[in-house]
Short mmCIF file of C-alpha atoms in Angstrom, two decimals:
data_model
loop_
_atom_site.label_atom_id
_atom_site.label_comp_id
_atom_site.label_asym_id
_atom_site.label_seq_id
_atom_site.Cartn_x
_atom_site.Cartn_y
_atom_site.Cartn_z
CA MET A 18 24.26 9.04 -6.60
CA LYS A 19 24.32 5.29 -5.43
CA THR A 20 26.51 5.19 -2.40
CA SER A 21 26.94 2.17 0.07
CA ILE A 22 29.29 1.14 3.14
CA GLU A 23 30.91 -2.52 2.96
CA LEU A 24 32.07 -4.86 5.85
CA ASN A 25 34.43 -7.63 4.17
CA ARG A 26 35.66 -10.99 4.55
CA ILE A 27 34.94 -10.67 8.68
CA ARG A 28 35.91 -14.16 10.56
CA PHE A 29 33.80 -16.02 13.22
CA PHE A 30 33.84 -19.30 14.57
CA SER A 31 30.01 -20.12 14.90
CA TYR A 32 27.99 -22.90 15.59
CA HIS A 33 25.59 -23.35 12.85
CA GLY A 34 24.66 -26.75 10.97
CA VAL A 35 22.25 -29.27 10.47
CA ALA A 36 24.25 -32.11 12.42
CA GLU A 37 24.30 -32.00 16.05
CA GLN A 38 28.16 -32.31 15.52
CA GLU A 39 28.63 -28.93 13.91
CA ARG A 40 26.73 -26.98 16.47
CA ARG A 41 28.91 -28.66 18.68
CA VAL A 42 32.22 -28.09 17.77
CA GLY A 43 31.47 -25.38 15.21
CA ASN A 44 33.53 -24.24 12.20
CA ASP A 45 35.00 -21.09 10.57
CA TYR A 46 32.92 -18.42 8.69
CA GLU A 47 33.59 -15.63 6.49
CA VAL A 48 30.51 -12.73 6.18
CA SER A 49 30.85 -9.93 3.18
CA LEU A 50 28.15 -7.05 3.90
CA ARG A 51 27.26 -4.20 1.64
CA VAL A 52 24.72 -1.86 2.40
CA ASP A 53 22.99 0.79 -0.02
CA TYR A 54 23.08 3.88 1.99
CA PRO A 55 22.84 7.48 1.72
CA LEU A 56 26.06 8.99 2.59
CA GLU A 57 26.14 12.39 0.52
CA ARG A 58 25.64 14.34 3.67
CA ALA A 59 28.39 12.64 5.50
CA MET A 60 30.34 13.64 2.45
CA GLU A 61 29.99 17.04 3.25
CA SER A 62 29.54 17.18 7.03
CA ASP A 63 32.64 14.73 8.01
CA SER A 64 29.93 13.83 10.88
CA LEU A 65 29.45 10.18 12.19
CA CYS A 66 26.24 11.53 13.27
CA ASP A 67 25.35 11.81 9.05
CA THR A 68 26.60 8.13 7.94
CA LEU A 69 26.09 4.71 9.17
CA ASP A 70 28.29 4.28 12.07
CA TYR A 71 30.12 0.57 10.54
CA ALA A 72 31.49 -0.29 14.18
CA ALA A 73 27.52 -0.64 15.12
CA LEU A 74 27.09 -2.52 11.88
CA TYR A 75 29.84 -5.25 12.65
CA ALA A 76 28.53 -5.60 16.20
CA LEU A 77 24.84 -6.36 14.91
CA VAL A 78 26.51 -8.73 12.33
CA SER A 79 28.60 -10.48 15.16
CA ALA A 80 25.74 -10.10 17.53
CA GLU A 81 23.72 -12.85 15.05
CA MET A 82 26.35 -14.68 13.77
CA SER A 83 26.70 -16.12 17.84
CA VAL A 84 23.38 -17.44 17.44
CA PRO A 85 23.35 -20.88 16.50
CA SER A 86 20.91 -21.73 13.45
CA GLN A 87 20.18 -25.71 11.85
CA LEU A 88 20.25 -24.02 8.36
CA LEU A 89 22.87 -21.33 7.17
CA GLU A 90 20.19 -19.59 5.03
CA HIS A 91 18.76 -18.76 9.02
CA ALA A 92 21.67 -16.52 10.12
CA PRO A 93 21.75 -14.10 7.15
CA GLY A 94 17.45 -13.88 7.34
CA ARG A 95 18.36 -12.66 11.00
CA ILE A 96 20.83 -10.41 9.93
CA TRP A 97 18.60 -8.87 7.44
CA ARG A 98 15.97 -8.02 9.99
CA ALA A 99 18.47 -6.72 12.39
CA ILE A 100 19.70 -4.31 9.93
CA SER A 101 16.60 -3.01 8.69
CA ARG A 102 15.36 -2.55 12.00
CA ARG A 103 18.41 -0.73 13.48
CA PHE A 104 18.68 1.12 10.23
CA PRO A 105 15.73 2.00 8.30
CA CYS A 106 17.44 3.97 5.89
CA VAL A 107 19.44 1.71 4.29
CA ALA A 108 18.22 0.95 0.99
CA GLY A 109 19.11 -2.24 -0.16
CA GLY A 110 22.48 -4.41 0.40
CA ARG A 111 24.16 -7.63 -0.45
CA LEU A 112 25.11 -10.50 2.45
CA ARG A 113 27.32 -13.10 1.99
CA ILE A 114 28.07 -15.93 4.59
CA ALA A 115 30.51 -18.32 3.59
CA LYS A 116 31.17 -21.73 5.76
CA LEU A 117 34.66 -22.32 5.42
CA THR A 118 35.01 -25.98 5.62
CA PRO A 119 31.77 -27.73 5.26
CA PRO A 120 31.49 -31.17 6.48
CA ILE A 121 30.81 -32.28 3.06
CA PRO A 122 32.87 -35.55 1.75
CA GLY A 123 35.48 -34.33 -1.03
CA GLU A 124 37.09 -31.17 -1.66
CA ILE A 125 35.03 -28.10 -1.33
CA GLY A 126 36.64 -24.54 -0.61
CA GLU A 127 33.28 -23.39 0.98
CA ALA A 128 29.70 -23.37 1.34
CA VAL A 129 27.93 -20.28 0.86
CA VAL A 130 24.41 -18.23 1.05
CA THR A 131 24.18 -15.04 -0.27
CA VAL A 132 21.00 -12.59 0.02
CA GLU A 133 20.05 -9.40 -1.90
CA TRP A 134 17.87 -7.25 -1.02
#
């Protein structure tokens, strides 16, 4: 059985960007995360101690999104490392971070970095 926990479309206001202006004024971001985690025990026990607390997972993502980065790619790297340290039973996952209004001339909906492990 393959089981996972997802947090989808989490909104943050963060200060990531190569240009100093981006790091000064900030931007809106949307994060979606799936972590592959063994949920079989929790499916039987109905106990929080047998699963991954998604509130703790959210707090970890939030803490890393609050750290400014020049490159958007740096943020998912930090998040992945933090998840791996805090939740060693995570077997893999997918992380998507979207900058909702990138400072690019022309019409663009979002700039996205996706990491799967």
